[in-house]
XYZ file of N, CA and C in Angstrom:
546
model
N 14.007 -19.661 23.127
C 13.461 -18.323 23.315
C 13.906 -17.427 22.161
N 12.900 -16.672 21.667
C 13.190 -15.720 20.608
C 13.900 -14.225 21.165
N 14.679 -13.891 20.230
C 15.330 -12.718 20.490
C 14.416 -11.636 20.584
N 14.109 -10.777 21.618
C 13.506 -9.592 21.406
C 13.633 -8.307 21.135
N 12.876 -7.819 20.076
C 13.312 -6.478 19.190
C 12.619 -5.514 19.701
N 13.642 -3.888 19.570
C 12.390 -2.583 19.648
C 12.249 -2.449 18.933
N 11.067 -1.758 18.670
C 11.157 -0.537 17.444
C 9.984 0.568 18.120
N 9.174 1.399 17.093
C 8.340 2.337 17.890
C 7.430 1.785 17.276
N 7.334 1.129 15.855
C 6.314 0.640 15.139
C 6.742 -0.479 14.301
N 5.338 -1.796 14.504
C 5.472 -3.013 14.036
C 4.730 -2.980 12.927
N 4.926 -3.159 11.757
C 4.018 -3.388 10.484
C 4.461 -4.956 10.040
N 2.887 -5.440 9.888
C 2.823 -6.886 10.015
C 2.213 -6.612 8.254
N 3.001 -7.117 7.155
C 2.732 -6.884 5.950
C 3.001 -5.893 5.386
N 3.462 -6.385 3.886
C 4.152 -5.439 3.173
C 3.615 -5.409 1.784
N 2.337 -4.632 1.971
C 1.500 -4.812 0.740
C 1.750 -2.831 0.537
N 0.504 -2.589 -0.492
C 0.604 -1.268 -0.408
C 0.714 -0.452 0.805
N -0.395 -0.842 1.542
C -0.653 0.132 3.332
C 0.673 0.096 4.000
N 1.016 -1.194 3.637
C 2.096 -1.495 4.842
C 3.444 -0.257 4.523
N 4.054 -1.285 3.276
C 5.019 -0.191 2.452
C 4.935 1.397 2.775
N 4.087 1.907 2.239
C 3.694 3.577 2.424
C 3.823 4.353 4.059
N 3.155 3.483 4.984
C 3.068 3.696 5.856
C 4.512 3.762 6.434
N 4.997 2.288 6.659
C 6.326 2.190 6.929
C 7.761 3.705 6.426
N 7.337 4.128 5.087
C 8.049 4.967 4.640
C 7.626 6.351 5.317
N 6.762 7.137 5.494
C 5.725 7.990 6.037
C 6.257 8.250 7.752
N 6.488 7.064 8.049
C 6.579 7.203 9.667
C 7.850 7.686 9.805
N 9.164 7.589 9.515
C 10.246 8.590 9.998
C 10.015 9.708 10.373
N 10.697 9.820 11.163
C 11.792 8.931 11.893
C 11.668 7.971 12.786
N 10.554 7.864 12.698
C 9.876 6.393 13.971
C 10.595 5.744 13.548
N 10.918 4.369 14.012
C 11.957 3.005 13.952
C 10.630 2.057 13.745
N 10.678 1.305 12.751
C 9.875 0.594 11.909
C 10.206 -0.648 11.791
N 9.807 -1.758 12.239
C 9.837 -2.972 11.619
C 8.687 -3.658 10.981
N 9.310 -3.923 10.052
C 8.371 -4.685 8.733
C 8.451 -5.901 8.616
N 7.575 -6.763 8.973
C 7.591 -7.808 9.229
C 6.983 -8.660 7.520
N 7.577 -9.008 7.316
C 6.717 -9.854 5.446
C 7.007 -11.391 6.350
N 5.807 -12.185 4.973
C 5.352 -13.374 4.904
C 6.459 -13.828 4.148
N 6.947 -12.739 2.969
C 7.661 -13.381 2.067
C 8.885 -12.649 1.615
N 9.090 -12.153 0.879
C 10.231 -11.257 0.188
C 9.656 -10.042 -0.473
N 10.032 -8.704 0.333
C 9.950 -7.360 0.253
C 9.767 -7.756 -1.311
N 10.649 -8.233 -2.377
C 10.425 -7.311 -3.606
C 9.815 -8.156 -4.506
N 9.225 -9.481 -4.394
C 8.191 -9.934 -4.881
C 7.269 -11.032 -3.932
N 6.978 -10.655 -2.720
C 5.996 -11.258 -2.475
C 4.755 -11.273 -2.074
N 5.077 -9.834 -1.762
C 3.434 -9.186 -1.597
C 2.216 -9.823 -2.689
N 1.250 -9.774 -2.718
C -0.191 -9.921 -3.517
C -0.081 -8.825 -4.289
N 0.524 -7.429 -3.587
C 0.918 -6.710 -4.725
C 0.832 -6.330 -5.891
N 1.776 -6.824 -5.881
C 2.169 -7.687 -7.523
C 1.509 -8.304 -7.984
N 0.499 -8.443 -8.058
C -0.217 -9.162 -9.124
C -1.204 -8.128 -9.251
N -1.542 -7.258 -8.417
C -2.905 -6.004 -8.327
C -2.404 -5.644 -10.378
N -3.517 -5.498 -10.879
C -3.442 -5.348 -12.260
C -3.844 -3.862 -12.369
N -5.059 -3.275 -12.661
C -5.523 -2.327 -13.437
C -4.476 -0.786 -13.179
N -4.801 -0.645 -11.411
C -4.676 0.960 -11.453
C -4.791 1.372 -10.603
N -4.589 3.133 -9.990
C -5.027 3.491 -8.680
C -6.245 4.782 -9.503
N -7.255 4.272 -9.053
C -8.611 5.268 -9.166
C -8.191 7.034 -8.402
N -8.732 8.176 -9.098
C -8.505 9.397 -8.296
C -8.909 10.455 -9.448
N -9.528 11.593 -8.703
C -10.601 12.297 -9.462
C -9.456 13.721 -9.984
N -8.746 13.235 -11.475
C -7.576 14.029 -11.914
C -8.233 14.612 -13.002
N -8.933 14.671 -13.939
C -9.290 15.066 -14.944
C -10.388 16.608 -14.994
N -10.408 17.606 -15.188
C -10.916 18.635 -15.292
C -12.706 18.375 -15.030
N -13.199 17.069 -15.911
C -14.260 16.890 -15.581
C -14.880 15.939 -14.513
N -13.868 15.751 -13.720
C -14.116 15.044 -12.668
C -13.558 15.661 -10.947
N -14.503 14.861 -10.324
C -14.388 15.879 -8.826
C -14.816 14.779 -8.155
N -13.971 14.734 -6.819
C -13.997 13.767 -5.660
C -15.108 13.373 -5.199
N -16.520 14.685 -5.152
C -17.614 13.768 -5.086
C -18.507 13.128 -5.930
N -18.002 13.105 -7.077
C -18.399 12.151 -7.833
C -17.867 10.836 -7.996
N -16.454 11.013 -7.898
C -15.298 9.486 -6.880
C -16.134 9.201 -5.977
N -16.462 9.869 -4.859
C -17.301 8.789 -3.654
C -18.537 8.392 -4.387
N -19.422 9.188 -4.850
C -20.982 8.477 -5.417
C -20.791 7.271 -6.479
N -19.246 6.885 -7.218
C -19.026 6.040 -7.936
C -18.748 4.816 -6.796
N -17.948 4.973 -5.941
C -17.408 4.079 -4.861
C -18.804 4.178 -4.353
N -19.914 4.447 -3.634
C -20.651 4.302 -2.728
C -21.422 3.327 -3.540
N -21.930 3.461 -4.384
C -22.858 2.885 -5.658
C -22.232 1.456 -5.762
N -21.173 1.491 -6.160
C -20.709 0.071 -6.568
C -20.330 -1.051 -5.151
N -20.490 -0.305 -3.818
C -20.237 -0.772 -2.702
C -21.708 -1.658 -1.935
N -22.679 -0.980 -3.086
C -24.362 -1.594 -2.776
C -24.597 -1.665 -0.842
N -23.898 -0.598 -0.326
C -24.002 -0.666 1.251
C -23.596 -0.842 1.889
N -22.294 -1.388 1.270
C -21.442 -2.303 2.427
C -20.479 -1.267 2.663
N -19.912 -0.164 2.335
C -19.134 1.118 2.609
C -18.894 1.941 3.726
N -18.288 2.326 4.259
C -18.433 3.057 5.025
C -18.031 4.594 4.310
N -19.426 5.352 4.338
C -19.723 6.278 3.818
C -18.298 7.538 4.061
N -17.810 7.856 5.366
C -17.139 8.362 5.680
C -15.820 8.021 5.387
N -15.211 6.722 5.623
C -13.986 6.332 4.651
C -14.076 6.324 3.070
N -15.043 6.153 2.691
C -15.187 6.536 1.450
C -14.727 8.245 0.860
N -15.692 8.907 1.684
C -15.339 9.995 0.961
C -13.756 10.852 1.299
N -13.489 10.527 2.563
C -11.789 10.772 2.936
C -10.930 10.166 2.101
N -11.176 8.528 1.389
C -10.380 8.108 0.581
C -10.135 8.728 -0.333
N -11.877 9.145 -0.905
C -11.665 9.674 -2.566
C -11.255 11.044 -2.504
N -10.821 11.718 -1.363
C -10.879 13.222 -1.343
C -9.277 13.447 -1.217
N -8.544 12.611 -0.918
C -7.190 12.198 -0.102
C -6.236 11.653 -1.824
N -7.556 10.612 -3.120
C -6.763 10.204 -3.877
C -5.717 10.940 -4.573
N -6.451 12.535 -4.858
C -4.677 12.663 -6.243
C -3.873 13.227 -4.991
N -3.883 13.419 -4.054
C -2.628 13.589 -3.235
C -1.415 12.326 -2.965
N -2.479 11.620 -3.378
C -1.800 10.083 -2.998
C -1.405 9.832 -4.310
N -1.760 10.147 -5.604
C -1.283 10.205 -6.512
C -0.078 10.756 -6.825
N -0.312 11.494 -6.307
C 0.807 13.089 -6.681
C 2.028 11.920 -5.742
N 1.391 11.957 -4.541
C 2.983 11.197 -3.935
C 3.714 10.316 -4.527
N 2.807 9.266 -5.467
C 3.487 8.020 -5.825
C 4.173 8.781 -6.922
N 4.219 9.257 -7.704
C 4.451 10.176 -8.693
C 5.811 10.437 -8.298
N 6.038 11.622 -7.437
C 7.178 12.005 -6.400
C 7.898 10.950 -6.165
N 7.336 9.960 -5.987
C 8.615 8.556 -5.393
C 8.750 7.857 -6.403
N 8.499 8.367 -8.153
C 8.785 7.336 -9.076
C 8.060 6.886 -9.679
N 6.762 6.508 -9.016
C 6.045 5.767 -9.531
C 6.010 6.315 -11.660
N 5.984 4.806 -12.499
C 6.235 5.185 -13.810
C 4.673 5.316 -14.198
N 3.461 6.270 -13.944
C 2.114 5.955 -14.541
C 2.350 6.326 -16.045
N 1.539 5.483 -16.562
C 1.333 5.502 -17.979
C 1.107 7.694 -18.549
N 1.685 7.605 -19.467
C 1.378 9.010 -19.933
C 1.153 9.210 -21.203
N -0.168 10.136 -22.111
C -0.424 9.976 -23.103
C 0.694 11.287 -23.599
N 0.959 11.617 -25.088
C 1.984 12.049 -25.933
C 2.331 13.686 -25.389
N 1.060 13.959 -24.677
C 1.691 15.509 -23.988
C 2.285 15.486 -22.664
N 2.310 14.253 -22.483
C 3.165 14.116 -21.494
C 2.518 13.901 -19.688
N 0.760 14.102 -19.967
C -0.096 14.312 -19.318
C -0.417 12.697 -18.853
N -0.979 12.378 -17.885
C -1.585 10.900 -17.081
C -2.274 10.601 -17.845
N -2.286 9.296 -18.211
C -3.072 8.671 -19.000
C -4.321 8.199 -18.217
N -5.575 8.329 -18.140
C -6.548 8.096 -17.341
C -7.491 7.175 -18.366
N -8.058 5.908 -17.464
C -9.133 5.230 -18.539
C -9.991 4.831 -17.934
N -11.514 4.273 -18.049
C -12.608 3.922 -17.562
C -12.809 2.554 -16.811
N -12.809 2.649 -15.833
C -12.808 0.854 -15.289
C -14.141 0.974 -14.117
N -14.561 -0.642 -13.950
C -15.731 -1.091 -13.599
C -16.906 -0.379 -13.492
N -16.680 0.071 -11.411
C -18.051 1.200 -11.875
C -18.177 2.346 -11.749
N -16.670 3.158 -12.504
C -16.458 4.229 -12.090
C -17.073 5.039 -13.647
N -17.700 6.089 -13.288
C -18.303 6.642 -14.756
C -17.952 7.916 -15.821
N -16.376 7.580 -14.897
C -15.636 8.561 -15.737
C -14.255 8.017 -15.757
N -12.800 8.293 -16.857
C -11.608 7.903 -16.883
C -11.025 9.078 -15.552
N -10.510 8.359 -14.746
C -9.881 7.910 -13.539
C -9.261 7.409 -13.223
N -9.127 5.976 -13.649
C -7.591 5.176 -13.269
C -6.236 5.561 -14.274
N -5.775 5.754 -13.269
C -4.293 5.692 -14.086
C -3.194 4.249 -13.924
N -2.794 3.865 -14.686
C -2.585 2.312 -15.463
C -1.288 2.562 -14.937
N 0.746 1.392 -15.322
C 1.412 1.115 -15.717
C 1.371 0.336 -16.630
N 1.382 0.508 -17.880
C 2.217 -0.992 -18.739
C 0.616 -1.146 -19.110
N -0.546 -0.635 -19.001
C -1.619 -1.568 -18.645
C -2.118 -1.652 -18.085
N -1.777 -3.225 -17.357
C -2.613 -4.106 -16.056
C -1.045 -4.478 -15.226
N -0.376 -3.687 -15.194
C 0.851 -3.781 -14.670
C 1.347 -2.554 -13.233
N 0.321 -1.929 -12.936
C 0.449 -1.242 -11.657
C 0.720 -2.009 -10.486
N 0.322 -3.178 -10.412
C 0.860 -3.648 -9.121
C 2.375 -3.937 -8.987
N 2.726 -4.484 -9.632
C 4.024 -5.068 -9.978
C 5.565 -3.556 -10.264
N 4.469 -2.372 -10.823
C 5.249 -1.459 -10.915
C 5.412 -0.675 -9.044
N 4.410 -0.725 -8.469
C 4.445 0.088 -7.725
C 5.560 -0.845 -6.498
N 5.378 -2.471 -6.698
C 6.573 -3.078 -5.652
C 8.155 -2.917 -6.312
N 8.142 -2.756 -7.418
C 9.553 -1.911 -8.053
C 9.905 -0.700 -8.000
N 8.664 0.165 -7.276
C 9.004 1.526 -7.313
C 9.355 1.999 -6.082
N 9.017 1.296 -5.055
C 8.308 1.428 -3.454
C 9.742 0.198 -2.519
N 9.577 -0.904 -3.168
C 10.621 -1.671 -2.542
C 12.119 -1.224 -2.162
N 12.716 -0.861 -3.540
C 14.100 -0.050 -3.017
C 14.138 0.929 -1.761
N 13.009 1.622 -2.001
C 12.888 2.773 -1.381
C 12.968 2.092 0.351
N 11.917 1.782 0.324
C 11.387 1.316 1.793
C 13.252 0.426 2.265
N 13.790 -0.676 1.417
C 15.138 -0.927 1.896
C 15.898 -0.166 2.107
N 16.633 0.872 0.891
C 17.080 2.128 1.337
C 16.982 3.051 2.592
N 15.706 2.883 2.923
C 15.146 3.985 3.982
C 15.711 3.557 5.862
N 16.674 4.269 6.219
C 17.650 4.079 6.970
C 16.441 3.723 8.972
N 15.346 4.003 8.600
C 14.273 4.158 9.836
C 13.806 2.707 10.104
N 13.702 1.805 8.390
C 12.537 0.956 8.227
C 13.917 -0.700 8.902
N 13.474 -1.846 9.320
C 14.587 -3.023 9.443
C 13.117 -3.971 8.891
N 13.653 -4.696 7.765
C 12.841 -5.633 6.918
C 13.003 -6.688 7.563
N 11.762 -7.932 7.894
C 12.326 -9.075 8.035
C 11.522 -9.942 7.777
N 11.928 -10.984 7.078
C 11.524 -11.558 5.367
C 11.072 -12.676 5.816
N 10.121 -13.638 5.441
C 9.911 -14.718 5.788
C 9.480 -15.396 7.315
N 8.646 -14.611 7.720
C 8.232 -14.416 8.848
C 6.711 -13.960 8.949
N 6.428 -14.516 10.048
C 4.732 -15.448 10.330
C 4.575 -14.770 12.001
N 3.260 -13.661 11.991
C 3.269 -13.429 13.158
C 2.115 -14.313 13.393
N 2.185 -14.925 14.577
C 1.836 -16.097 14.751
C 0.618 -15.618 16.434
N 1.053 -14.635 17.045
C 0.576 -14.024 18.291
C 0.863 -12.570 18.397
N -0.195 -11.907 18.591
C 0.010 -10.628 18.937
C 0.353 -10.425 20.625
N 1.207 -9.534 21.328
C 0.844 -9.595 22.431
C 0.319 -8.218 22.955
N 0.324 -8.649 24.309
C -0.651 -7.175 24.805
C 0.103 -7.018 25.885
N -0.540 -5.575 26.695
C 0.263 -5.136 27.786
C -1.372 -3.936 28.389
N -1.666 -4.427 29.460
C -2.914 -3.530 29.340
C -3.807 -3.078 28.755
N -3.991 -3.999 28.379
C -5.281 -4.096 27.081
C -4.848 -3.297 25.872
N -3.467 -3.090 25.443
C -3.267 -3.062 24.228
C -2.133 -3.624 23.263
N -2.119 -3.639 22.173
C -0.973 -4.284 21.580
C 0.216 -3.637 21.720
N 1.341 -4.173 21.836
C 2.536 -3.967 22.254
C 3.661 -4.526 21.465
N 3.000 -5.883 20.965
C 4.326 -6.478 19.953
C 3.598 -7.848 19.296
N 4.213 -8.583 18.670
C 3.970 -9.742 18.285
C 5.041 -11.048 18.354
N 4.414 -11.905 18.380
C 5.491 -13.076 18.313
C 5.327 -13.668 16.679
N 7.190 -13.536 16.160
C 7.329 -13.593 14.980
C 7.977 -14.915 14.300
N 7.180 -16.056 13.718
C 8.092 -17.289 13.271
C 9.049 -17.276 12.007
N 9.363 -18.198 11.796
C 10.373 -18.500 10.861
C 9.603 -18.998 9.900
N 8.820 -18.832 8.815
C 8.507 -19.683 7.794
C 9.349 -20.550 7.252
N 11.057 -20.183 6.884
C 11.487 -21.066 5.974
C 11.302 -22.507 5.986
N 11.116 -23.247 7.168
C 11.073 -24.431 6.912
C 9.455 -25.002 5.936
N 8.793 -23.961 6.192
C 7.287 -24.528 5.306
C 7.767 -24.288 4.039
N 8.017 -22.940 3.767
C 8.361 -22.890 2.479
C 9.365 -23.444 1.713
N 10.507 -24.086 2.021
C 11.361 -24.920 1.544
C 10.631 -26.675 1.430
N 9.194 -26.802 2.513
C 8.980 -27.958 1.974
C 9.911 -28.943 3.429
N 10.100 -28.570 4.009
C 10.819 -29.620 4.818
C 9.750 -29.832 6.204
């Protein structure tokens, strides 16, 4: 029988959503459940380009959603769309606040550049194609540090459970033996 844990909130993954969220919720009691290791195992880390957000004088959030709606050919949901793109430089501004290192051109200003099908410079970069990898170095300490959040690494929720037709907890395995190969 497995030991059973409280908390007020279960986060199953520790990708961007998870991370942020997890930090956000204090003083709620948080468990973070990873597949792998908080500080490199997320997919994360490998996310390359950037976080998209309508920062530049000649750009405005609804032109962020008509870029996102367009390149989504329908499949969007019109309304998360435009809350996303309306929500981005706040979400900017935060990562900013917690560290995050975005690229900056010589005045000291965000470096913003043009990617897929967005039709104006918008993304803001690390290193590059190195935003993913920066933001689990920027975000990881933090979220360990953070006295609300209890990490636990290598672990496979395997069953959600319920309690009156809603979720209540999960049942959490041990990966190490897959991942060691035994």
């Amino acid at each position: 029988m497995q030991p059973r844990m409280e908390c007020d909130v279960l986060i199953v993954g520790g990708g961007i959503a998870g991370l942020m969220t997890a930090l956000r919720l204090a003083p709620l009691s948080v468990t973070l459940a990873l597949k792998s290791n908080l500080s490199s195992g997320a997919s994360t880390a490998w996310a390359q380009a950037g976080f998209a957000a309508a920062l530049s004088a000649s750009d405005d959030v609804t032109k962020h959603a008509e870029d996102t709606l367009s390149a989504g050919v329908g499949i969007c949901d019109e309304d998360c769309v435009r809350l996303m793109t309306a929500d981005a430089p706040d979400r900017i501004q935060e990562l900013i606040d917690l560290g995050m290192p975005f690229d900056r051109g010589p005045n000291g200003a965000l470096s913003l550049h043009r990617e897929a099908a967005h039709s104006t410079e918008r993304v803001v970069g690390v290193g590059g194609d190195r935003a993913g990898l920066a933001f689990m170095q920027t975000i990881a300490p933090l979220v360990r540090a953070a006295e609300h959040i209890e990490v636990i690494e290598s672990v496979a929720a395997t069953s959600l459970l319920e309690e009156k037709g809603r979720v209540c907890g999960a049942v959490l395995d041990s990966q190490l033996e897959e991942e060691s190969g035994d």
